[in-house]
C-alpha cells in the first residue's frame, strides 16, 4: 500500500468490533478530510475509544476498512504520519520528560526537534523532571509532546483532557489549536459537549457503537437542540408521530408522547388536526446538554 | 531499534540497586555455600559454576519479567504507536537482560578465584564465564514471556516459583545425581539442568555441546513463543 496524495486523512467504512457480548462498535462510516478538526463526541461506552484504537492500529476490527492517508493504520504509524495520544498509556516513572520524548523521536525517521515538541506541548520547563514527579495533567501534556514529536499530519487524541484541571485544559487546547492552525488534521474524542463545541469544526456524535449525528458543529447543535412537544395522544404509535412534519424523533412512554421538533408550532397544529383527542400539550426548549444526553440516551445513566 | 536499546541500557545502568543486588545475591550465596560443599569434597569450581549459573539465570529472568510492569501501565501500548516493531522491542529487552546477566557470572567467578583459589586455564575461564553467560539466553526469553502473562501484582509470586523450581530442581545447587529417579527425570526437562551442565563442566570435565544444543533449542522455542504472544496481546492492558 502506498500513501496517496489525494486520499483523505482518514477513511473508515463499515467498522465493527465486538468484545464478548458487547458490540462496542457497530458499523461506523467516517471520512475525515485533511485539515479538519473533528470531535468524536459521546458518553462513556459509546465506542469512541474502541473506534480510535482501531483507527491507529491498536485493535483489530472484526469487519470494515480503515485507510489513513490511503494506507493501513500500521503503515501510517510506521511512517510517522499519525501522532496518537491513547487514553491509557503511561510514562516510565524512572525516565525524564526529555528522555521520553527523545526516545519516541529516535524511533521515527523524520521527527520534530525534541525541544520543539516539548515547547509546543508546554512541557519545556518540565524537561528534566522524572515522570514519577508529574501531576496527572502534566503527564497528559508530556504524552501530547510524544504524539507531536513524530511530526504527524494527523493527530489522534483519545479523551486528551481527562486528567486535567481547568487551567491545564485551556493550555492544552491552545497547543492543540496551534497545531491545527498549521493545516493539519485532528481527531479527538471527548464526552464534554463544550470541548467539541469550542474546538472542533465538525462533530461526530456516537451512541452505542454507532454514529448518530455528523456534521458542522452548528448543524449538529441545531439538530441536537430544538424544542420538544410532550402530549398525551391516545392510540397514536411512535412511528406515526415520528412521521409528522416537523418531528425529528418520537418516543411514547406511559401513554405520553415525546416529540423532538424542528418546528414546534407546526407540530402542535398537526397534532390537533390529526388527533383531536390529544390533551395536556406541553412545549419545552431543550438545553444543549439536556438534548445531548437525550439524543445519546444517557439521561437515565447520568441522573 | 538501536535507539531503543540505548535507551533501555541507560535506564538499566542507572538502576544501581537492581544491578548491585543481581551481583550481591549470587556472590553471597557462593560465600555461604562454598565452605560447606568443599568440606564435603566438592571442588570449589563446581560450586562456582552452579551459583554463577543461578546468578545469571535469575538476573536474566528478572529483567524480562519486569516488563510486566511496563505492560501493565500501558507503556507497551505507547510503543506500538511508533515504528518500533514488536520483535525490535523484545530483542532490545532480551539484550538488556543479557547485559545484566554478565556481572553476576563475573562476580562469582572473581570471588571464587580470590577467596577459594580456583585456578583455570584461559580456555577454562572462557567456558566458565562466557559459556554460562551465553547459556542464559533462553532465560532472558522466558523472563519476557512471564512478563507478557503476569501482572505487576502477581509477578513476584510467578517469578519466585519459577526461580525456585529452575534452580533447585534443575540442579544448580544440589547435584541431580543425588535426586530420586523420578525427580532426576523431571530435572532433565528443565533448561536450567542444561545450564548447570555448562556451569559444572569446568569442575567435572567433558564438553558442553549437548547442553549448548538443548539451550539453543529452548531459546528458539521461547523466542518464537514470546514474539507470538506479544503480537496477540492487542487487548487493553
mmCIF file of N, CA and C in Angstrom, chain B residues 100-183:
data_model
loop_
_atom_site.group_PDB
_atom_site.id
_atom_site.type_symbol
_atom_site.label_atom_id
_atom_site.label_comp_id
_atom_site.label_asym_id
_atom_site.label_seq_id
_atom_site.Cartn_x
_atom_site.Cartn_y
_atom_site.Cartn_z
ATOM 1 N N UNK B 100 22.708 -7.516 31.895
ATOM 2 C CA UNK B 100 22.605 -7.631 33.346
ATOM 3 C C UNK B 100 23.055 -9.016 33.832
ATOM 4 N N UNK B 101 22.995 -10.012 32.949
ATOM 5 C CA UNK B 101 23.346 -11.379 33.351
ATOM 6 C C UNK B 101 24.853 -11.587 33.465
ATOM 7 N N UNK B 102 25.641 -10.725 32.839
ATOM 8 C CA UNK B 102 27.094 -10.935 32.853
ATOM 9 C C UNK B 102 27.754 -10.640 34.212
ATOM 10 N N UNK B 103 27.454 -9.486 34.840
ATOM 11 C CA UNK B 103 28.127 -9.187 36.117
ATOM 12 C C UNK B 103 27.993 -10.286 37.192
ATOM 13 N N UNK B 104 26.840 -10.936 37.356
ATOM 14 C CA UNK B 104 26.778 -11.994 38.378
ATOM 15 C C UNK B 104 27.768 -13.134 38.103
ATOM 16 N N UNK B 105 27.880 -13.539 36.835
ATOM 17 C CA UNK B 105 28.822 -14.619 36.499
ATOM 18 C C UNK B 105 30.243 -14.159 36.786
ATOM 19 N N UNK B 106 30.541 -12.942 36.331
ATOM 20 C CA UNK B 106 31.892 -12.408 36.521
ATOM 21 C C UNK B 106 32.184 -12.264 38.011
ATOM 22 N N UNK B 107 31.196 -11.771 38.766
ATOM 23 C CA UNK B 107 31.381 -11.551 40.198
ATOM 24 C C UNK B 107 31.655 -12.845 40.941
ATOM 25 N N UNK B 108 30.837 -13.861 40.674
ATOM 26 C CA UNK B 108 31.012 -15.143 41.362
ATOM 27 C C UNK B 108 32.370 -15.756 40.988
ATOM 28 N N UNK B 109 32.715 -15.680 39.712
ATOM 29 C CA UNK B 109 33.993 -16.254 39.262
ATOM 30 C C UNK B 109 35.166 -15.553 39.943
ATOM 31 N N UNK B 110 35.066 -14.225 40.019
ATOM 32 C CA UNK B 110 36.141 -13.441 40.633
ATOM 33 C C UNK B 110 36.298 -13.813 42.104
ATOM 34 N N UNK B 111 35.188 -13.882 42.798
ATOM 35 C CA UNK B 111 35.234 -14.225 44.224
ATOM 36 C C UNK B 111 35.771 -15.649 44.414
ATOM 37 N N UNK B 112 35.357 -16.573 43.535
ATOM 38 C CA UNK B 112 35.836 -17.953 43.620
ATOM 39 C C UNK B 112 37.351 -18.011 43.426
ATOM 40 N N UNK B 113 37.837 -17.190 42.491
ATOM 41 C CA UNK B 113 39.278 -17.179 42.227
ATOM 42 C C UNK B 113 40.035 -16.564 43.411
ATOM 43 N N UNK B 114 39.505 -15.490 43.947
ATOM 44 C CA UNK B 114 40.204 -14.761 45.010
ATOM 45 C C UNK B 114 40.088 -15.472 46.358
ATOM 46 N N UNK B 115 38.887 -15.926 46.684
ATOM 47 C CA UNK B 115 38.643 -16.470 48.015
ATOM 48 C C UNK B 115 38.968 -17.968 48.086
ATOM 49 N N UNK B 116 38.520 -18.713 47.053
ATOM 50 C CA UNK B 116 38.704 -20.166 47.109
ATOM 51 C C UNK B 116 39.904 -20.626 46.287
ATOM 52 N N UNK B 117 40.570 -19.690 45.648
ATOM 53 C CA UNK B 117 41.742 -20.038 44.874
ATOM 54 C C UNK B 117 41.467 -20.942 43.684
ATOM 55 N N UNK B 118 40.328 -20.737 43.027
ATOM 56 C CA UNK B 118 40.047 -21.518 41.820
ATOM 57 C C UNK B 118 40.994 -21.076 40.701
ATOM 58 N N UNK B 119 41.716 -22.043 40.158
ATOM 59 C CA UNK B 119 42.647 -21.751 39.049
ATOM 60 C C UNK B 119 42.167 -22.452 37.803
ATOM 61 N N UNK B 120 42.035 -21.694 36.716
ATOM 62 C CA UNK B 120 41.632 -22.305 35.449
ATOM 63 C C UNK B 120 42.527 -21.774 34.343
ATOM 64 N N UNK B 121 42.601 -22.540 33.267
ATOM 65 C CA UNK B 121 43.298 -22.042 32.080
ATOM 66 C C UNK B 121 42.432 -20.946 31.458
ATOM 67 N N UNK B 122 43.004 -20.100 30.604
ATOM 68 C CA UNK B 122 42.173 -19.091 29.930
ATOM 69 C C UNK B 122 40.958 -19.721 29.246
ATOM 70 N N UNK B 123 41.168 -20.866 28.608
ATOM 71 C CA UNK B 123 40.051 -21.557 27.952
ATOM 72 C C UNK B 123 39.007 -21.999 28.969
ATOM 73 N N UNK B 124 39.486 -22.446 30.120
ATOM 74 C CA UNK B 124 38.582 -22.870 31.190
ATOM 75 C C UNK B 124 37.739 -21.707 31.696
ATOM 76 N N UNK B 125 38.375 -20.573 31.880
ATOM 77 C CA UNK B 125 37.624 -19.370 32.313
ATOM 78 C C UNK B 125 36.616 -18.946 31.257
ATOM 79 N N UNK B 126 37.010 -19.070 30.001
ATOM 80 C CA UNK B 126 36.102 -18.673 28.915
ATOM 81 C C UNK B 126 34.809 -19.479 28.994
ATOM 82 N N UNK B 127 34.941 -20.806 29.210
ATOM 83 C CA UNK B 127 33.741 -21.635 29.313
ATOM 84 C C UNK B 127 32.981 -21.271 30.584
ATOM 85 N N UNK B 128 33.726 -21.117 31.682
ATOM 86 C CA UNK B 128 33.077 -20.869 32.966
ATOM 87 C C UNK B 128 32.308 -19.550 32.969
ATOM 88 N N UNK B 129 32.866 -18.526 32.342
ATOM 89 C CA UNK B 129 32.213 -17.214 32.369
ATOM 90 C C UNK B 129 31.340 -17.014 31.135
ATOM 91 N N UNK B 130 31.969 -17.068 29.953
ATOM 92 C CA UNK B 130 31.213 -16.754 28.735
ATOM 93 C C UNK B 130 30.217 -17.863 28.383
ATOM 94 N N UNK B 131 30.610 -19.114 28.668
ATOM 95 C CA UNK B 131 29.709 -20.226 28.372
ATOM 96 C C UNK B 131 28.425 -20.125 29.174
ATOM 97 N N UNK B 132 28.579 -19.920 30.472
ATOM 98 C CA UNK B 132 27.400 -19.793 31.329
ATOM 99 C C UNK B 132 26.584 -18.575 30.912
ATOM 100 N N UNK B 133 27.300 -17.497 30.631
ATOM 101 C CA UNK B 133 26.595 -16.260 30.238
ATOM 102 C C UNK B 133 25.770 -16.487 28.966
ATOM 103 N N UNK B 134 26.384 -17.073 27.950
ATOM 104 C CA UNK B 134 25.679 -17.311 26.684
ATOM 105 C C UNK B 134 24.507 -18.276 26.884
ATOM 106 N N UNK B 135 24.695 -19.208 27.815
ATOM 107 C CA UNK B 135 23.631 -20.182 28.078
ATOM 108 C C UNK B 135 22.417 -19.566 28.749
ATOM 109 N N UNK B 136 22.519 -18.288 29.126
ATOM 110 C CA UNK B 136 21.422 -17.608 29.823
ATOM 111 C C UNK B 136 20.352 -17.086 28.867
ATOM 112 N N UNK B 137 20.660 -17.088 27.559
ATOM 113 C CA UNK B 137 19.709 -16.530 26.581
ATOM 114 C C UNK B 137 18.282 -17.071 26.741
ATOM 115 N N UNK B 138 18.095 -18.403 26.833
ATOM 116 C CA UNK B 138 16.702 -18.868 26.959
ATOM 117 C C UNK B 138 15.993 -18.325 28.201
ATOM 118 N N UNK B 139 16.744 -18.015 29.250
ATOM 119 C CA UNK B 139 16.115 -17.500 30.476
ATOM 120 C C UNK B 139 15.698 -16.043 30.317
ATOM 121 N N UNK B 140 16.483 -15.295 29.535
ATOM 122 C CA UNK B 140 16.077 -13.924 29.217
ATOM 123 C C UNK B 140 14.740 -13.959 28.478
ATOM 124 N N UNK B 141 14.600 -14.897 27.559
ATOM 125 C CA UNK B 141 13.363 -15.009 26.776
ATOM 126 C C UNK B 141 12.208 -15.539 27.629
ATOM 127 N N UNK B 142 12.527 -16.475 28.526
ATOM 128 C CA UNK B 142 11.498 -16.994 29.430
ATOM 129 C C UNK B 142 10.982 -15.870 30.334
ATOM 130 N N UNK B 143 11.908 -15.025 30.799
ATOM 131 C CA UNK B 143 11.512 -13.886 31.621
ATOM 132 C C UNK B 143 10.555 -12.973 30.864
ATOM 133 N N UNK B 144 10.865 -12.698 29.593
ATOM 134 C CA UNK B 144 9.987 -11.855 28.775
ATOM 135 C C UNK B 144 8.612 -12.486 28.617
ATOM 136 N N UNK B 145 8.608 -13.796 28.474
ATOM 137 C CA UNK B 145 7.338 -14.492 28.312
ATOM 138 C C UNK B 145 6.508 -14.352 29.597
ATOM 139 N N UNK B 146 7.171 -14.517 30.742
ATOM 140 C CA UNK B 146 6.472 -14.325 32.018
ATOM 141 C C UNK B 146 5.931 -12.897 32.078
ATOM 142 N N UNK B 147 6.749 -11.949 31.638
ATOM 143 C CA UNK B 147 6.341 -10.544 31.652
ATOM 144 C C UNK B 147 5.116 -10.272 30.800
ATOM 145 N N UNK B 148 4.907 -11.080 29.769
ATOM 146 C CA UNK B 148 3.749 -10.879 28.889
ATOM 147 C C UNK B 148 2.485 -11.512 29.456
ATOM 148 N N UNK B 149 2.653 -12.367 30.475
ATOM 149 C CA UNK B 149 1.480 -13.015 31.069
ATOM 150 C C UNK B 149 1.155 -12.451 32.452
ATOM 151 N N UNK B 150 2.201 -12.166 33.220
ATOM 152 C CA UNK B 150 1.985 -11.757 34.598
ATOM 153 C C UNK B 150 1.485 -10.317 34.660
ATOM 154 N N UNK B 151 0.921 -9.941 35.816
ATOM 155 C CA UNK B 151 0.596 -8.545 36.068
ATOM 156 C C UNK B 151 1.565 -8.056 37.134
ATOM 157 N N UNK B 152 1.619 -6.755 37.313
ATOM 158 C CA UNK B 152 2.529 -6.197 38.307
ATOM 159 C C UNK B 152 2.228 -6.781 39.694
ATOM 160 N N UNK B 153 0.961 -7.156 39.909
ATOM 161 C CA UNK B 153 0.556 -7.653 41.224
ATOM 162 C C UNK B 153 1.010 -9.094 41.478
ATOM 163 N N UNK B 154 0.850 -9.970 40.468
ATOM 164 C CA UNK B 154 1.176 -11.372 40.733
ATOM 165 C C UNK B 154 2.575 -11.759 40.246
ATOM 166 N N UNK B 155 3.296 -10.762 39.737
ATOM 167 C CA UNK B 155 4.620 -11.023 39.170
ATOM 168 C C UNK B 155 5.572 -11.699 40.154
ATOM 169 N N UNK B 156 5.619 -11.160 41.378
ATOM 170 C CA UNK B 156 6.557 -11.682 42.381
ATOM 171 C C UNK B 156 6.328 -13.169 42.633
ATOM 172 N N UNK B 157 5.047 -13.553 42.726
ATOM 173 C CA UNK B 157 4.704 -14.939 43.018
ATOM 174 C C UNK B 157 5.161 -15.857 41.874
ATOM 175 N N UNK B 158 4.799 -15.470 40.667
ATOM 176 C CA UNK B 158 5.202 -16.227 39.481
ATOM 177 C C UNK B 158 6.714 -16.428 39.455
ATOM 178 N N UNK B 159 7.368 -15.267 39.554
ATOM 179 C CA UNK B 159 8.790 -15.192 39.379
ATOM 180 C C UNK B 159 9.507 -16.031 40.447
ATOM 181 N N UNK B 160 9.031 -15.910 41.690
ATOM 182 C CA UNK B 160 9.635 -16.662 42.788
ATOM 183 C C UNK B 160 9.516 -18.160 42.553
ATOM 184 N N UNK B 161 8.329 -18.600 42.127
ATOM 185 C CA UNK B 161 8.098 -20.024 41.898
ATOM 186 C C UNK B 161 8.998 -20.535 40.772
ATOM 187 N N UNK B 162 9.084 -19.756 39.703
ATOM 188 C CA UNK B 162 9.890 -20.186 38.553
ATOM 189 C C UNK B 162 11.371 -20.281 38.926
ATOM 190 N N UNK B 163 11.856 -19.281 39.646
ATOM 191 C CA UNK B 163 13.278 -19.288 40.023
ATOM 192 C C UNK B 163 13.589 -20.464 40.954
ATOM 193 N N UNK B 164 12.699 -20.689 41.923
ATOM 194 C CA UNK B 164 12.909 -21.813 42.849
ATOM 195 C C UNK B 164 12.944 -23.143 42.106
ATOM 196 N N UNK B 165 11.934 -23.346 41.276
ATOM 197 C CA UNK B 165 11.823 -24.594 40.517
ATOM 198 C C UNK B 165 13.072 -24.802 39.656
ATOM 199 N N UNK B 166 13.414 -23.766 38.887
ATOM 200 C CA UNK B 166 14.534 -23.912 37.955
ATOM 201 C C UNK B 166 15.845 -24.148 38.696
ATOM 202 N N UNK B 167 16.055 -23.428 39.818
ATOM 203 C CA UNK B 167 17.371 -23.537 40.445
ATOM 204 C C UNK B 167 17.505 -24.818 41.264
ATOM 205 N N UNK B 168 16.452 -25.199 42.015
ATOM 206 C CA UNK B 168 16.608 -26.399 42.841
ATOM 207 C C UNK B 168 16.413 -27.680 42.037
ATOM 208 N N UNK B 169 15.289 -27.762 41.314
ATOM 209 C CA UNK B 169 15.040 -28.986 40.551
ATOM 210 C C UNK B 169 16.028 -29.102 39.381
ATOM 211 N N UNK B 170 16.450 -27.964 38.847
ATOM 212 C CA UNK B 170 17.400 -28.001 37.739
ATOM 213 C C UNK B 170 18.805 -28.417 38.176
ATOM 214 N N UNK B 171 19.036 -28.458 39.488
ATOM 215 C CA UNK B 171 20.323 -28.937 39.961
ATOM 216 C C UNK B 171 21.430 -27.899 39.973
ATOM 217 N N UNK B 172 21.042 -26.625 40.136
ATOM 218 C CA UNK B 172 22.072 -25.587 40.175
ATOM 219 C C UNK B 172 22.807 -25.617 41.517
ATOM 220 N N UNK B 173 22.122 -26.059 42.576
ATOM 221 C CA UNK B 173 22.734 -26.072 43.904
ATOM 222 C C UNK B 173 23.080 -27.488 44.366
ATOM 223 N N UNK B 174 22.124 -28.394 44.173
ATOM 224 C CA UNK B 174 22.311 -29.771 44.656
ATOM 225 C C UNK B 174 22.452 -30.672 43.424
ATOM 226 N N UNK B 175 23.465 -31.531 43.397
ATOM 227 C CA UNK B 175 23.665 -32.374 42.213
ATOM 228 C C UNK B 175 22.442 -33.241 41.912
ATOM 229 N N UNK B 176 22.048 -33.277 40.657
ATOM 230 C CA UNK B 176 20.886 -34.067 40.244
ATOM 231 C C UNK B 176 21.125 -35.557 40.507
ATOM 232 N N UNK B 177 22.404 -35.946 40.525
ATOM 233 C CA UNK B 177 22.722 -37.363 40.756
ATOM 234 C C UNK B 177 22.272 -37.840 42.136
ATOM 235 N N UNK B 178 22.034 -36.897 43.043
ATOM 236 C CA UNK B 178 21.559 -37.286 44.370
ATOM 237 C C UNK B 178 20.034 -37.307 44.445
ATOM 238 N N UNK B 179 19.350 -36.937 43.326
ATOM 239 C CA UNK B 179 17.881 -36.886 43.328
ATOM 240 C C UNK B 179 17.309 -38.293 43.215
ATOM 241 N N UNK B 180 16.065 -38.488 43.701
ATOM 242 C CA UNK B 180 15.348 -39.727 43.354
ATOM 243 C C UNK B 180 15.152 -39.805 41.834
ATOM 244 N N UNK B 181 14.973 -41.011 41.340
ATOM 245 C CA UNK B 181 14.907 -41.230 39.893
ATOM 246 C C UNK B 181 13.886 -40.325 39.192
ATOM 247 N N UNK B 182 12.651 -40.281 39.745
ATOM 248 C CA UNK B 182 11.579 -39.525 39.090
ATOM 249 C C UNK B 182 11.943 -38.045 38.983
ATOM 250 N N UNK B 183 12.457 -37.497 40.076
ATOM 251 C CA UNK B 183 12.804 -36.080 40.096
ATOM 252 C C UNK B 183 13.963 -35.795 39.141
#
